[in-house]
Coordinates of C-alpha atoms in Angstrom, one line a residue:
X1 CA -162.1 65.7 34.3
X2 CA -163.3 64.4 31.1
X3 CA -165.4 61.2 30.8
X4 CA -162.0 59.8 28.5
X5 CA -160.2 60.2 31.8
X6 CA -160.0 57.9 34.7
X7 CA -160.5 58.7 38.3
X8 CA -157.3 58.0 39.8
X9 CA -158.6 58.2 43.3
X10 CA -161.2 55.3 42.6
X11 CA -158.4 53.0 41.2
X12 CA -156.7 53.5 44.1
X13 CA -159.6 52.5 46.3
X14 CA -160.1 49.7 44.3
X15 CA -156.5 48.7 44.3
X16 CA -156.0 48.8 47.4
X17 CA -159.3 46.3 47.7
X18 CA -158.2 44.0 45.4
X19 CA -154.9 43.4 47.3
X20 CA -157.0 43.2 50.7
X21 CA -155.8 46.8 52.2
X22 CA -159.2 47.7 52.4
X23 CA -161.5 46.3 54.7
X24 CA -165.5 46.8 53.6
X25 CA -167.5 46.6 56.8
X26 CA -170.4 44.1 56.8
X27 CA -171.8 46.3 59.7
X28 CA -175.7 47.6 58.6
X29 CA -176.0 51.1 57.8
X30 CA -179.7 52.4 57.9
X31 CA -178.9 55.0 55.6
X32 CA -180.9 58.0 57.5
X33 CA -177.7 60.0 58.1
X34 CA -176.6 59.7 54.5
X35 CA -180.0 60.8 53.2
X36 CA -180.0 63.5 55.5
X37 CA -176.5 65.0 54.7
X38 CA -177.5 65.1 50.8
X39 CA -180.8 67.1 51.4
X40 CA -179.0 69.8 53.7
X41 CA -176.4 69.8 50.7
X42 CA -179.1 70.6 48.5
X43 CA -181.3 72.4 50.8
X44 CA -182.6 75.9 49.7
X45 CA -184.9 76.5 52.2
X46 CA -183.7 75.5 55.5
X47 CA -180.4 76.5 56.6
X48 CA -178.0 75.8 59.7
X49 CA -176.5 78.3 61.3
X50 CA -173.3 76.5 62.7
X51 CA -172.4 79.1 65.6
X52 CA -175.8 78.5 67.2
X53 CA -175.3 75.3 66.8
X54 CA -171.5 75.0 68.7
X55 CA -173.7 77.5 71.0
X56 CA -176.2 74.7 71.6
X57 CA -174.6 71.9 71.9
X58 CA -172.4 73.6 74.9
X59 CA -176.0 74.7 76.3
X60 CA -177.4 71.2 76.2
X61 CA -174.4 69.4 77.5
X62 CA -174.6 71.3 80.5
X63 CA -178.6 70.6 81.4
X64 CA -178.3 67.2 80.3
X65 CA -175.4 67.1 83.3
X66 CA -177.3 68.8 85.4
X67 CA -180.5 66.8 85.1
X68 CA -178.7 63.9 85.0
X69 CA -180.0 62.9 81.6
X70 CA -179.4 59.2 80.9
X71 CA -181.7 56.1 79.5
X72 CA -182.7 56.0 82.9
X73 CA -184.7 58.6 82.7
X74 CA -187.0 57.3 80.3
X75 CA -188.7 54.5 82.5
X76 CA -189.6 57.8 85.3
X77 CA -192.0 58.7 83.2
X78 CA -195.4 57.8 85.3
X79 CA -196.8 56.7 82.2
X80 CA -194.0 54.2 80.8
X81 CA -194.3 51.0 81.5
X82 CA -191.9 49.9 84.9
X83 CA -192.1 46.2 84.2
X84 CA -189.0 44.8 82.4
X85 CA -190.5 41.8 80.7
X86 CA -192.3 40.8 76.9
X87 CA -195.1 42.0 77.7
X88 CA -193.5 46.0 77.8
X89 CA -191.6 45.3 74.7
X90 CA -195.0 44.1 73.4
X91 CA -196.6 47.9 74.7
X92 CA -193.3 49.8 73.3
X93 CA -194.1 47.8 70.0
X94 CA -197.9 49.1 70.0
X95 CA -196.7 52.1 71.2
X96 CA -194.9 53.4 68.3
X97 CA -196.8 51.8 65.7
X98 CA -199.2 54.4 66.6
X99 CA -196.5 57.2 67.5
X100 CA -197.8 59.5 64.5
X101 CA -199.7 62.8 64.4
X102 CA -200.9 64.1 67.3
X103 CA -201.4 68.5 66.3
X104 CA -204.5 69.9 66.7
X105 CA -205.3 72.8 65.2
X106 CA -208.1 73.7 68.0
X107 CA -207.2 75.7 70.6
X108 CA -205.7 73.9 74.4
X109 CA -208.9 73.4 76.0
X110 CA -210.8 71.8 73.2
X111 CA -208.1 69.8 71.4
X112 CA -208.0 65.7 71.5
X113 CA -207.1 64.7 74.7
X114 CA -207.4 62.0 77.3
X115 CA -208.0 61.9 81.2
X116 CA -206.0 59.2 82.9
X117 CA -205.1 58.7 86.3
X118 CA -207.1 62.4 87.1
X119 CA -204.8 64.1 84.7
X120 CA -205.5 65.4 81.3
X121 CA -203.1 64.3 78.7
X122 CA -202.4 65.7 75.1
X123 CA -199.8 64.9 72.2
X124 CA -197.6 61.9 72.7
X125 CA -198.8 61.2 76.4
X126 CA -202.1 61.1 75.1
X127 CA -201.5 57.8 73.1
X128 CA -199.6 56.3 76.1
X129 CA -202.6 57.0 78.4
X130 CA -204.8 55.6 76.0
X131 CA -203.4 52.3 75.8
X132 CA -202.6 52.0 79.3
X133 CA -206.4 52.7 79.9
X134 CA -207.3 50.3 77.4
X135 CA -205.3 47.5 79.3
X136 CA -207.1 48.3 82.6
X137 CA -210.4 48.0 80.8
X138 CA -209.2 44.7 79.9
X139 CA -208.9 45.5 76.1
X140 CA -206.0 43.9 74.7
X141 CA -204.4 46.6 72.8
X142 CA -201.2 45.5 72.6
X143 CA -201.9 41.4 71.6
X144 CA -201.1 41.2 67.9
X145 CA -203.7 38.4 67.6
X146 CA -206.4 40.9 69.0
X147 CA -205.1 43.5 65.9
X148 CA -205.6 40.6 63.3
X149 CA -209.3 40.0 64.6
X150 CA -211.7 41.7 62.3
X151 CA -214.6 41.4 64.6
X152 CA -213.4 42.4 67.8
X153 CA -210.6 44.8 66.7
X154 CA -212.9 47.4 64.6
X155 CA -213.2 50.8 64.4
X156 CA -215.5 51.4 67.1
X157 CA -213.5 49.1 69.3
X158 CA -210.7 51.8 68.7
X159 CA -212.9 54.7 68.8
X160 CA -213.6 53.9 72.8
X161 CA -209.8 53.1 73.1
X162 CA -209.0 56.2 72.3
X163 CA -212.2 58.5 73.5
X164 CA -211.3 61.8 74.5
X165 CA -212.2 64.0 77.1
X166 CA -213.0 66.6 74.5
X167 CA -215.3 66.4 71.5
X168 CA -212.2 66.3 68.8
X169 CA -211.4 62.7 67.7
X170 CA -207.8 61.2 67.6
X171 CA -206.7 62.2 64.3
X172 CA -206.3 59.6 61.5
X173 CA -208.0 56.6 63.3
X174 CA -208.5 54.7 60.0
X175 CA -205.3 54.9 59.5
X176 CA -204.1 53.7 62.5
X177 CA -206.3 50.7 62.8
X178 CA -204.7 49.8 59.5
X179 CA -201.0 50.0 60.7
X180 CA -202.7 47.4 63.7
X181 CA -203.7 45.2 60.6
X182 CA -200.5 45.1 58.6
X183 CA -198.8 44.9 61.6
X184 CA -200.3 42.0 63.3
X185 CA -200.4 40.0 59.9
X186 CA -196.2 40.8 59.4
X187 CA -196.0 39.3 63.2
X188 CA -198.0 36.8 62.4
X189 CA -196.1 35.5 58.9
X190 CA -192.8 36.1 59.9
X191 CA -192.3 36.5 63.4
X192 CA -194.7 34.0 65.6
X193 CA -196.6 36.8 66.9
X194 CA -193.6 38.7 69.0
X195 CA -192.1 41.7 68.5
X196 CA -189.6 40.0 70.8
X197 CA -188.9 37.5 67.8
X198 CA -188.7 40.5 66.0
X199 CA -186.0 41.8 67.9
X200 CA -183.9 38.6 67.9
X201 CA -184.0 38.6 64.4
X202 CA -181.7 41.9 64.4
X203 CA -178.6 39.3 66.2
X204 CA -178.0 42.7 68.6
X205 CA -177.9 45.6 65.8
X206 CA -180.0 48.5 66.0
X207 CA -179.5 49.4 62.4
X208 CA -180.5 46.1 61.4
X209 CA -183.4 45.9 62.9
X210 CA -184.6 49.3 61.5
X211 CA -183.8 48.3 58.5
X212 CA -186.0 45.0 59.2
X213 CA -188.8 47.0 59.9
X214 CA -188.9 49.1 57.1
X215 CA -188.4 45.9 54.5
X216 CA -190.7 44.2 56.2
X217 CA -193.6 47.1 57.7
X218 CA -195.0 48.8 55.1
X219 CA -196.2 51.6 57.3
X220 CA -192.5 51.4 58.7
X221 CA -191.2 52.2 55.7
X222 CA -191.0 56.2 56.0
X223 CA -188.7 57.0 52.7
X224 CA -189.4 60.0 50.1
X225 CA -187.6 61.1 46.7
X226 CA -186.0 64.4 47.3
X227 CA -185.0 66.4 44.2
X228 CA -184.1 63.7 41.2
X229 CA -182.0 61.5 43.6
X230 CA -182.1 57.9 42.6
X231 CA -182.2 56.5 45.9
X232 CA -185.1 58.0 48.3
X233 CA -184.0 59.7 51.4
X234 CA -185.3 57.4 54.4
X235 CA -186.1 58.8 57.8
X236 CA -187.4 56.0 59.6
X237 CA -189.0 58.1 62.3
X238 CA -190.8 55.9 63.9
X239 CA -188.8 52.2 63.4
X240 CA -186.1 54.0 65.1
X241 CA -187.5 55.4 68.0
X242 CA -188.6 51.7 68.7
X243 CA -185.7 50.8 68.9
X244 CA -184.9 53.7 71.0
X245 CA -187.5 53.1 73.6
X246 CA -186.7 49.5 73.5
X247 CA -182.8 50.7 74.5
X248 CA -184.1 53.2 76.8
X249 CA -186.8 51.3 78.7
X250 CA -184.2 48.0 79.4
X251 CA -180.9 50.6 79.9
X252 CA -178.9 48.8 76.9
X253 CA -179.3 45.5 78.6
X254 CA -181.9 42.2 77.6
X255 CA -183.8 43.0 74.5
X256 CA -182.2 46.8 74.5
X257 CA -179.0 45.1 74.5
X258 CA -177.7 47.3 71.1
X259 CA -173.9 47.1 69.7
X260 CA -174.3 49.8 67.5
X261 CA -177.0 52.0 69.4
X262 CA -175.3 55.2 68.3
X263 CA -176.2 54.6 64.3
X264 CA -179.9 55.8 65.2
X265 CA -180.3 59.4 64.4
X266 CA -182.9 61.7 65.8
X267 CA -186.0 60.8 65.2
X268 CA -187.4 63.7 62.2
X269 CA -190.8 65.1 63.4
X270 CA -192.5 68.7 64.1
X271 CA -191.2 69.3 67.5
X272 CA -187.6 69.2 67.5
X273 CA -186.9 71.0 64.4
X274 CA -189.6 74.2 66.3
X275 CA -187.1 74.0 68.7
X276 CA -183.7 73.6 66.9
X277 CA -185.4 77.0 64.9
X278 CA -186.2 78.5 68.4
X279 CA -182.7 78.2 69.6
X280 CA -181.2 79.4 66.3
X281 CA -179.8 76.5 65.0
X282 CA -182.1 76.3 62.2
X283 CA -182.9 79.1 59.8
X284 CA -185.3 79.4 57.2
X285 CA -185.9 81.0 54.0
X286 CA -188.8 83.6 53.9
X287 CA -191.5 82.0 52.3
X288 CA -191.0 79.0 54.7
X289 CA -190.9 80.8 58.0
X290 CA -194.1 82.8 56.6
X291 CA -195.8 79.1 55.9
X292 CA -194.7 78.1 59.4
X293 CA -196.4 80.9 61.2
X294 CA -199.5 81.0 59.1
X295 CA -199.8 77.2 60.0
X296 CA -200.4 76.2 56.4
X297 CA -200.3 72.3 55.8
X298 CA -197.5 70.9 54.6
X299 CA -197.9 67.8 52.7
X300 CA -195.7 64.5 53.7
X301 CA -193.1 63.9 51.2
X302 CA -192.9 67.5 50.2
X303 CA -189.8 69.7 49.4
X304 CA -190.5 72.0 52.2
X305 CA -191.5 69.3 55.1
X306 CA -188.1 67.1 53.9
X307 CA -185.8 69.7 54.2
X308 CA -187.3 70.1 57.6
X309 CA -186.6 66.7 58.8
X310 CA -183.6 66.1 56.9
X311 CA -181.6 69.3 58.2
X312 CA -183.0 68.5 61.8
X313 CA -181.3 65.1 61.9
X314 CA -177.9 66.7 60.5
X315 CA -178.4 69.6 63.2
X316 CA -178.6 67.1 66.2
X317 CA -175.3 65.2 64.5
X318 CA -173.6 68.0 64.5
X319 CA -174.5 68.9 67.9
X320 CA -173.3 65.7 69.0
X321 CA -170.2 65.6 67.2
X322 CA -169.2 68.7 69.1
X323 CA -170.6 67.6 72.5
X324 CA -167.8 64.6 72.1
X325 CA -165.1 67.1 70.5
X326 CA -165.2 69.1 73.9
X327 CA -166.2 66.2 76.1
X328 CA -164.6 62.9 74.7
X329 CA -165.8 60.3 77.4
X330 CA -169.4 62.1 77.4
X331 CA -171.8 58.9 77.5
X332 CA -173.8 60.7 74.4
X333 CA -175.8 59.9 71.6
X334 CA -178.6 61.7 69.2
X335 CA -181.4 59.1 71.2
X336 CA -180.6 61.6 74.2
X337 CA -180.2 64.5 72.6
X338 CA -183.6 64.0 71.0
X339 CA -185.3 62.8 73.8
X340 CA -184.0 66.0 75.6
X341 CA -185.1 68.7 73.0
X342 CA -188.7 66.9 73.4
X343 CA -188.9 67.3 77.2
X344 CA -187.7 71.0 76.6
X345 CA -189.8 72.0 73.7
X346 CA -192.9 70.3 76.1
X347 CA -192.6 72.3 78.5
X348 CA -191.7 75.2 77.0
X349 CA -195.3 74.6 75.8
X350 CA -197.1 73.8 79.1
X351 CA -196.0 77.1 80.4
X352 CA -197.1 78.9 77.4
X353 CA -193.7 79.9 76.1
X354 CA -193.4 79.0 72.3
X355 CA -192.0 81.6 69.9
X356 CA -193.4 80.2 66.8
X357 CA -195.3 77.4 66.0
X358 CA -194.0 73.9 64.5
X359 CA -194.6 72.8 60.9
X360 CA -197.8 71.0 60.4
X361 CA -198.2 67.7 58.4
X362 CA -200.8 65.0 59.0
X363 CA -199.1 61.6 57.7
X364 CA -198.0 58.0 59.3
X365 CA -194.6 59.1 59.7
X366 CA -195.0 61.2 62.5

């Protein structure tokens, strides 16, 4: 088609608006699927091989049945907080404001880790321990008022928050009290303090309230340029798996009480896509997979680490999609399929099982 010529199929659309045949939905969008479609699109690097993925998605259906795998299973965590109140929103909030970069490039034994309850945790259930330890030491870790507080919310306040039982620091400290800073002062401005007032202001829409975050949380705001696109490509990572845990922890009811719950997309981070790769579903070119194994750093934002993320989130979709195309009444979103590869890909590691190591980026976003 020439640029002289019009596009018939857009006057149509906008026909058919103008005589009130088409309805425009008011609905948020977060824009995280989208984004991810156009980088696979336009990926080079990081393929997905769609009969390992049909193969999946039967193969997770069936141990998600078998385990039972539901929001439920999110409070039986010993580590989650059991309490159904403001104060465990206020914990989730806290929670995954610091929900970022946890690898260690040291080996098992001497990487950053934190004895709880006479168990040793690492990773993800490192940070939980932390700040439930930090509660029973009667640090208030969680109290936006106590992140705002320059002279009792320092750097060496956070230090002994988050001591390990090993002599490797938490990574990226600095920048974590910083997200406690910003974060407390958004509360603060806008919100009275509460993340719970935070939650209210999303009137019961998940997509709406990650996009509230990312507006108004800078460190929230996980979006890159990918390739000359005029819009950035946003993940989200971490504003969504808030409101994930929020859904999870109160079962879709109270302050998890979500209309459109299934618009969150997996949440793009180094574990899932190691095992999405692992169980064939993603492929990647050579010099990639070479970069992978040699454990080079990749840096945040970058055309390798997006296409990463970006194809992982399609991946789960379209795992999803054909979970409900053989099951249509499955109770199934990407939260759960997410949460599921995690568990998996954890233990897979406890037992010393891994096939290949996950990507390795030290940012915010995850």
């Amino acid at each position: 088609m020439s640029d002289d010529e019009p596009d018939l199929e857009l006057l149509a659309l906008l026909r058919q608006h103008l005589r009130g045949k088409l309805t425009i939905s008011d609905e948020p969008e977060t824009g995280v699927l989208e984004g991810a479609e156009y980088v696979y699109d336009n990926s080079i690097d990081v393929a997905l091989d769609m009969r390992s993925c049909k193969n999946a998605a039967a193969a997770i259906y069936a141990q998600m049945q078998q385990k039972e795998y539901s929001p439920a299973k999110w409070s039986t965590h010993e580590l989650h907080p059991l309490a159904k109140s403001e104060s465990t929103v206020a914990f989730i909030f806290t929670m995954d404001l610091l929900n970022f970069s946890f690898w260690s490039a040291k080996p098992e034994a001497e990487r950053f880790a934190i004895m709880y309850c006479g168990k040793r945790w690492t990773g993800y259930w490192s940070l939980v321990a932390a700040l439930q330890r930090a509660l029973d030491e009667g640090i208030p870790i969680t109290d936006s008022h106590f992140w705002q507080n320059e002279e009792e919310c320092t750097l060496e306040v956070l230090k002994q928050v988050f001591r390990s039982c090993t002599d490797e620091e938490m990574p990226l400290l600095e920048e974590r009290l910083a997200c406690l800073r910003e974060a407390g002062t958004v509360l603060y401005e806008k919100y009275e303090c509460s993340p719970v007032k935070l939650i209210a202001a999303a009137n019961g829409s998940a997509a709406h309230l990650v996009n509230i975050m990312a507006r108004d949380f800078r460190c929230f705001r996980d979006e890159h340029r990918f390739e000359g696109r005029r819009k950035p490509i946003r993940f989200l990572k971490r504003a969504q798996i808030f409101v994930a845990d929020i859904w999870a922890c109160f079962e879709g009811k109270s302050y998890g009480a979500f209309r459109d719950i299934d618009k969150i997309t997996m949440f793009a981070d180094y574990r899932v896509p190691q095992i999405l790769n692992t169980m064939g579903c993603l492929a990647y070119s050579p010099p990639l997979d070479t970069a992978i194994k040699l454990k080079k750093d990749f840096p945040a934002g970058g055309k390798w680490e997006m296409q990463l993320r970006a194809c992982s989130i399609w991946c789960v979709e379209l795992i999803r999609r054909e979970i409900k195309r053989n099951h249509p009444d499955a109770e199934i979103n990407a939260i759960l399929i997410d949460f599921f590869l995690y568990d998996t890909i954890k233990e897979i590691e406890k037992v010393g099982e891994e096939s290949a190591p996950h990507h390795r980026t030290r940012s915010i976003w995850y």
